[in-house]
mmCIF file of C-alpha atoms and ligand atoms in Angstrom:
data_model
loop_
_atom_site.group_PDB
_atom_site.id
_atom_site.type_symbol
_atom_site.label_atom_id
_atom_site.label_comp_id
_atom_site.label_asym_id
_atom_site.label_seq_id
_atom_site.Cartn_x
_atom_site.Cartn_y
_atom_site.Cartn_z
ATOM 1 C CA MET A 1477 124.982 127.423 88.289
ATOM 2 C CA LYS A 1478 123.173 124.099 87.709
ATOM 3 C CA ASP A 1479 122.547 122.003 90.829
ATOM 4 C CA ILE A 1480 125.495 119.687 91.476
ATOM 5 C CA LEU A 1481 125.382 116.904 94.057
ATOM 6 C CA SER A 1482 128.670 116.684 96.000
ATOM 7 C CA SER A 1483 130.123 113.225 96.633
ATOM 8 C CA PHE A 1484 127.958 111.752 93.906
ATOM 9 C CA VAL A 1485 129.966 109.782 91.322
ATOM 10 C CA VAL A 1486 128.481 108.498 88.061
ATOM 11 C CA PHE A 1487 129.918 105.889 85.700
ATOM 12 C CA GLU A 1488 128.762 105.900 82.089
ATOM 13 C CA GLY A 1489 129.618 103.818 79.042
ATOM 14 C CA LEU A 1490 128.208 101.470 76.448
ATOM 15 C CA ASP A 1491 126.857 98.032 77.365
ATOM 16 C CA GLY A 1492 129.965 95.860 77.701
ATOM 17 C CA SER A 1493 132.276 98.861 78.204
ATOM 18 C CA GLY A 1494 133.533 97.669 81.590
ATOM 19 C CA LYS A 1495 131.975 100.558 83.546
ATOM 20 C CA SER A 1496 130.275 98.268 86.108
ATOM 21 C CA THR A 1497 133.595 96.585 86.918
ATOM 22 C CA GLN A 1498 135.252 99.971 87.430
ATOM 23 C CA ALA A 1499 132.340 101.203 89.577
ATOM 24 C CA ARG A 1500 132.766 98.132 91.802
ATOM 25 C CA ILE A 1501 136.541 98.597 92.071
ATOM 26 C CA LEU A 1502 136.191 102.278 93.009
ATOM 27 C CA SER A 1503 133.525 101.462 95.552
ATOM 28 C CA ARG A 1504 135.795 98.846 97.148
ATOM 29 C CA ASN A 1505 138.817 101.157 97.137
ATOM 30 C CA LEU A 1506 136.938 104.036 98.761
ATOM 31 C CA ALA A 1507 135.314 101.810 101.369
ATOM 32 C CA SER A 1508 138.526 99.972 102.243
ATOM 33 C CA GLY A 1509 140.177 103.082 103.668
ATOM 34 C CA GLY A 1510 137.482 103.019 106.359
ATOM 35 C CA ARG A 1511 137.049 106.789 106.032
ATOM 36 C CA HIS A 1512 133.919 106.613 103.893
ATOM 37 C CA ASP A 1513 130.528 104.975 103.800
ATOM 38 C CA VAL A 1514 129.993 104.076 100.169
ATOM 39 C CA VAL A 1515 126.702 103.262 98.461
ATOM 40 C CA LEU A 1516 127.027 101.517 95.096
ATOM 41 C CA THR A 1517 123.845 101.728 93.069
ATOM 42 C CA ALA A 1518 122.669 101.462 89.446
ATOM 43 C CA GLU A 1519 120.068 102.481 86.878
ATOM 44 C CA PRO A 1520 117.753 100.961 85.879
ATOM 45 C CA THR A 1521 117.176 100.312 89.601
ATOM 46 C CA ASP A 1522 115.918 97.082 91.155
ATOM 47 C CA ARG A 1523 112.823 98.921 92.413
ATOM 48 C CA PRO A 1524 109.378 98.534 90.738
ATOM 49 C CA ILE A 1525 109.834 101.015 87.873
ATOM 50 C CA GLY A 1526 113.370 99.803 87.149
ATOM 51 C CA THR A 1527 112.171 96.208 87.160
ATOM 52 C CA LEU A 1528 109.579 97.113 84.544
ATOM 53 C CA VAL A 1529 112.314 98.749 82.451
ATOM 54 C CA ARG A 1530 114.429 95.561 82.697
ATOM 55 C CA SER A 1531 111.515 93.494 81.434
ATOM 56 C CA VAL A 1532 111.280 95.777 78.386
ATOM 57 C CA LEU A 1533 115.044 95.388 77.800
ATOM 58 C CA ARG A 1534 114.661 91.597 77.966
ATOM 59 C CA HIS A 1535 111.811 91.634 75.428
ATOM 60 C CA GLN A 1536 109.296 90.354 78.009
ATOM 61 C CA VAL A 1537 107.163 93.507 77.755
ATOM 62 C CA THR A 1538 106.835 95.743 74.715
ATOM 63 C CA THR A 1539 106.206 99.464 74.671
ATOM 64 C CA THR A 1540 107.130 102.525 72.611
ATOM 65 C CA SER A 1541 110.490 104.240 72.613
ATOM 66 C CA ARG A 1542 108.831 107.361 74.044
ATOM 67 C CA ALA A 1543 107.170 105.445 76.882
ATOM 68 C CA LEU A 1544 110.488 103.753 77.669
ATOM 69 C CA ALA A 1545 112.185 107.171 77.877
ATOM 70 C CA LEU A 1546 109.527 108.249 80.380
ATOM 71 C CA LEU A 1547 109.994 105.049 82.399
ATOM 72 C CA TYR A 1548 113.758 105.622 82.647
ATOM 73 C CA ALA A 1549 113.101 109.195 83.809
ATOM 74 C CA ALA A 1550 110.508 108.017 86.357
ATOM 75 C CA ASP A 1551 112.853 105.319 87.673
ATOM 76 C CA ARG A 1552 115.503 108.042 88.072
ATOM 77 C CA SER A 1553 113.172 110.314 90.039
ATOM 78 C CA ASP A 1554 112.445 107.419 92.385
ATOM 79 C CA HIS A 1555 116.166 106.557 92.545
ATOM 80 C CA LEU A 1556 117.049 110.107 93.584
ATOM 81 C CA TYR A 1557 114.192 111.015 95.871
ATOM 82 C CA ASN A 1558 112.582 107.911 97.415
ATOM 83 C CA GLY A 1559 112.679 108.151 101.180
ATOM 84 C CA GLU A 1560 113.950 104.613 101.890
ATOM 85 C CA SER A 1561 117.118 104.273 99.880
ATOM 86 C CA GLY A 1562 117.173 107.345 97.625
ATOM 87 C CA ILE A 1563 120.444 108.917 96.504
ATOM 88 C CA LEU A 1564 119.661 112.210 98.230
ATOM 89 C CA LYS A 1565 118.985 110.456 101.520
ATOM 90 C CA SER A 1566 122.310 108.592 101.333
ATOM 91 C CA LEU A 1567 124.202 111.801 100.462
ATOM 92 C CA ASP A 1568 122.501 113.639 103.336
ATOM 93 C CA GLU A 1569 123.660 110.870 105.677
ATOM 94 C CA GLY A 1570 127.244 111.532 104.569
ATOM 95 C CA SER A 1571 127.765 108.587 102.211
ATOM 96 C CA ILE A 1572 129.549 108.704 98.905
ATOM 97 C CA VAL A 1573 127.137 107.465 96.242
ATOM 98 C CA ILE A 1574 128.421 105.745 93.107
ATOM 99 C CA SER A 1575 125.868 105.095 90.394
ATOM 100 C CA ASP A 1576 126.353 102.776 87.450
ATOM 101 C CA ARG A 1577 124.512 105.021 84.900
ATOM 102 C CA TYR A 1578 122.468 108.186 85.317
ATOM 103 C CA PHE A 1579 120.560 110.599 83.079
ATOM 104 C CA TYR A 1580 123.438 110.905 80.557
ATOM 105 C CA SER A 1581 122.462 107.355 79.527
ATOM 106 C CA SER A 1582 118.961 108.561 78.691
ATOM 107 C CA LEU A 1583 120.339 111.400 76.563
ATOM 108 C CA ALA A 1584 122.719 109.021 74.789
ATOM 109 C CA TYR A 1585 120.493 105.928 74.319
ATOM 110 C CA GLN A 1586 117.031 107.447 73.966
ATOM 111 C CA GLY A 1587 118.657 110.316 72.007
ATOM 112 C CA VAL A 1588 119.059 107.901 69.090
ATOM 113 C CA THR A 1589 115.278 107.879 68.549
ATOM 114 C CA GLU A 1590 113.826 110.762 70.573
ATOM 115 C CA ASP A 1591 114.113 114.524 70.494
ATOM 116 C CA MET A 1592 117.074 115.723 72.594
ATOM 117 C CA SER A 1593 115.402 118.839 73.995
ATOM 118 C CA TRP A 1594 112.386 116.776 75.147
ATOM 119 C CA LEU A 1595 114.773 114.270 76.784
ATOM 120 C CA LYS A 1596 116.576 117.108 78.592
ATOM 121 C CA THR A 1597 113.222 118.441 79.829
ATOM 122 C CA ILE A 1598 112.119 115.109 81.309
ATOM 123 C CA ASN A 1599 115.604 114.562 82.759
ATOM 124 C CA ASP A 1600 116.092 117.905 84.455
ATOM 125 C CA TYR A 1601 117.854 116.306 87.396
ATOM 126 C CA PRO A 1602 120.892 117.575 89.334
ATOM 127 C CA HIS A 1603 124.305 116.716 87.940
ATOM 128 C CA PRO A 1604 126.765 114.616 89.962
ATOM 129 C CA GLU A 1605 130.106 116.003 91.129
ATOM 130 C CA TYR A 1606 132.019 113.360 89.140
ATOM 131 C CA VAL A 1607 131.300 111.759 85.775
ATOM 132 C CA ILE A 1608 133.548 108.927 84.587
ATOM 133 C CA PHE A 1609 133.111 107.769 81.011
ATOM 134 C CA VAL A 1610 134.569 104.327 80.329
ATOM 135 C CA ASP A 1611 135.047 104.703 76.608
ATOM 136 C CA THR A 1612 135.197 101.376 74.787
ATOM 137 C CA PRO A 1613 134.591 101.135 71.019
ATOM 138 C CA ALA A 1614 131.225 99.618 70.099
ATOM 139 C CA ILE A 1615 132.864 96.740 68.236
ATOM 140 C CA ASP A 1616 134.771 95.638 71.353
ATOM 141 C CA CYS A 1617 131.641 96.016 73.501
ATOM 142 C CA MET A 1618 129.732 93.759 71.099
ATOM 143 C CA LYS A 1619 132.500 91.135 71.271
ATOM 144 C CA ARG A 1620 132.303 91.160 75.086
ATOM 145 C CA ILE A 1621 128.489 90.919 75.016
ATOM 146 C CA ASP A 1622 128.691 87.989 72.553
ATOM 147 C CA LYS A 1623 131.218 86.260 74.826
ATOM 148 C CA ARG A 1624 128.814 86.414 77.794
ATOM 149 C CA GLY A 1625 126.551 84.139 75.797
ATOM 150 C CA GLU A 1626 123.411 85.723 77.240
ATOM 151 C CA GLU A 1627 120.281 86.727 75.359
ATOM 152 C CA LYS A 1628 120.852 90.125 73.714
ATOM 153 C CA GLU A 1629 119.033 93.072 75.296
ATOM 154 C CA LEU A 1630 117.149 95.766 73.394
ATOM 155 C CA PHE A 1631 120.096 98.046 72.570
ATOM 156 C CA ASP A 1632 122.816 95.404 72.065
ATOM 157 C CA ARG A 1633 123.434 96.140 68.365
ATOM 158 C CA ILE A 1634 126.583 97.608 66.915
ATOM 159 C CA ASP A 1635 124.871 100.270 64.780
ATOM 160 C CA TYR A 1636 122.846 101.431 67.784
ATOM 161 C CA LEU A 1637 125.825 101.467 70.163
ATOM 162 C CA GLU A 1638 127.886 103.506 67.701
ATOM 163 C CA LYS A 1639 125.209 106.204 67.701
ATOM 164 C CA VAL A 1640 124.996 106.034 71.500
ATOM 165 C CA ARG A 1641 128.756 106.610 71.780
ATOM 166 C CA SER A 1642 128.565 109.638 69.557
ATOM 167 C CA ASN A 1643 125.681 111.018 71.657
ATOM 168 C CA PHE A 1644 127.698 110.468 74.846
ATOM 169 C CA LEU A 1645 130.603 112.427 73.379
ATOM 170 C CA SER A 1646 128.392 115.372 72.468
ATOM 171 C CA VAL A 1647 126.597 115.353 75.847
ATOM 172 C CA PHE A 1648 129.928 115.287 77.712
ATOM 173 C CA SER A 1649 131.325 118.114 75.602
ATOM 174 C CA CYS A 1650 128.873 120.535 77.230
ATOM 175 C CA LEU A 1651 128.766 119.603 80.911
ATOM 176 C CA PRO A 1652 128.219 122.572 83.217
ATOM 177 C CA ASP A 1653 131.075 124.146 85.195
ATOM 178 C CA GLY A 1654 131.635 122.319 88.452
ATOM 179 C CA VAL A 1655 131.095 118.819 87.076
ATOM 180 C CA ARG A 1656 134.407 116.953 87.067
ATOM 181 C CA PHE A 1657 134.702 114.738 84.015
ATOM 182 C CA LEU A 1658 137.134 111.901 83.258
ATOM 183 C CA ARG A 1659 137.280 109.758 80.125
ATOM 184 C CA VAL A 1660 139.144 106.497 80.533
ATOM 185 C CA ASP A 1661 140.191 104.185 77.740
ATOM 186 C CA GLY A 1662 138.086 101.055 78.191
ATOM 187 C CA LEU A 1663 140.676 98.991 76.303
ATOM 188 C CA ALA A 1664 143.478 99.867 78.750
ATOM 189 C CA PRO A 1665 144.402 97.264 81.400
ATOM 190 C CA LEU A 1666 141.781 97.162 84.181
ATOM 191 C CA GLU A 1667 144.300 98.117 86.887
ATOM 192 C CA ASP A 1668 145.466 101.173 84.904
ATOM 193 C CA GLN A 1669 141.874 102.350 84.472
ATOM 194 C CA ALA A 1670 141.180 101.772 88.168
ATOM 195 C CA GLU A 1671 144.280 103.679 89.233
ATOM 196 C CA ARG A 1672 143.401 106.708 87.108
ATOM 197 C CA ILE A 1673 139.859 106.689 88.463
ATOM 198 C CA SER A 1674 141.015 106.412 92.091
ATOM 199 C CA ARG A 1675 143.381 109.360 91.631
ATOM 200 C CA PHE A 1676 140.637 111.394 89.990
ATOM 201 C CA VAL A 1677 137.961 110.915 92.653
ATOM 202 C CA ASN A 1678 139.279 113.076 95.408
ATOM 203 C CA VAL A 1679 136.833 112.706 98.294
HETATM 204 P P1 TMP B 764 123.042 98.188 82.048
HETATM 205 O O1 TMP B 764 123.505 97.334 80.908
HETATM 206 O O2 TMP B 764 124.064 99.196 82.493
HETATM 207 O O3 TMP B 764 122.448 97.415 83.161
HETATM 208 O O4 TMP B 764 121.850 99.103 81.462
HETATM 209 C C1 TMP B 764 120.718 98.521 80.916
HETATM 210 C C2 TMP B 764 120.409 99.060 79.545
HETATM 211 O O5 TMP B 764 119.580 100.229 79.666
HETATM 212 C C3 TMP B 764 121.580 99.478 78.684
HETATM 213 O O6 TMP B 764 121.337 98.999 77.365
HETATM 214 C C4 TMP B 764 121.534 100.973 78.681
HETATM 215 C C5 TMP B 764 120.063 101.249 78.805
HETATM 216 N N1 TMP B 764 119.709 102.547 79.396
HETATM 217 C C6 TMP B 764 119.026 103.469 78.617
HETATM 218 O O7 TMP B 764 118.771 103.231 77.443
HETATM 219 N N2 TMP B 764 118.645 104.646 79.190
HETATM 220 C C7 TMP B 764 118.886 104.942 80.494
HETATM 221 O O8 TMP B 764 118.518 106.022 80.976
HETATM 222 C C8 TMP B 764 119.592 103.963 81.298
HETATM 223 C C9 TMP B 764 119.852 104.240 82.737
HETATM 224 C C10 TMP B 764 119.977 102.776 80.705
#
């Protein structure tokens, strides 16, 4: 069986899907019981490689699509294995780790332009125990992104996000046994989404 990291929870979704909000709510709910230490984290990370990725997303640095795919994968290796704040360290210490994005994002986003089998090779990382897909149609995500009034990032285009969603669906249709998967409707009321997610994550 593929390596699966227990007590590791991953949120995925399009930009503007609402996944970060749900990750925060779950983190708060799990921590509030007092039974768990919870680490809420995200990719791209705020460490050096992730910061470089963010500057590409914000059009401050240009590179190729292939180099960006490698940077995401490198940031992920650091995110998992660095000895200061890495995911594995936190899991070993008994924390529940919730990550806003993980390698499924690379398969879905970079999969629009790059070869899927190459992406799987450079992202041969362990799966999490839980994957939660906040599924919001690309058109609604774009409306939310427009409403924020911020500069658009690299992938904030409807045609791109539609392809990303379709990649997510095909990636999630072949998760290995042992990975628990939940799709929530990103247009449902926030509290309903949060309640379904809290019931699903049984730690
Ligand atoms: P965020 O909006 O969740 O902060 O993610 C930043 C952007 O990076 C978003 O457009 C999705 C994209 N992304 C990838 O293309 N590949 C990846 O592996 C990850 C983690 C994010």
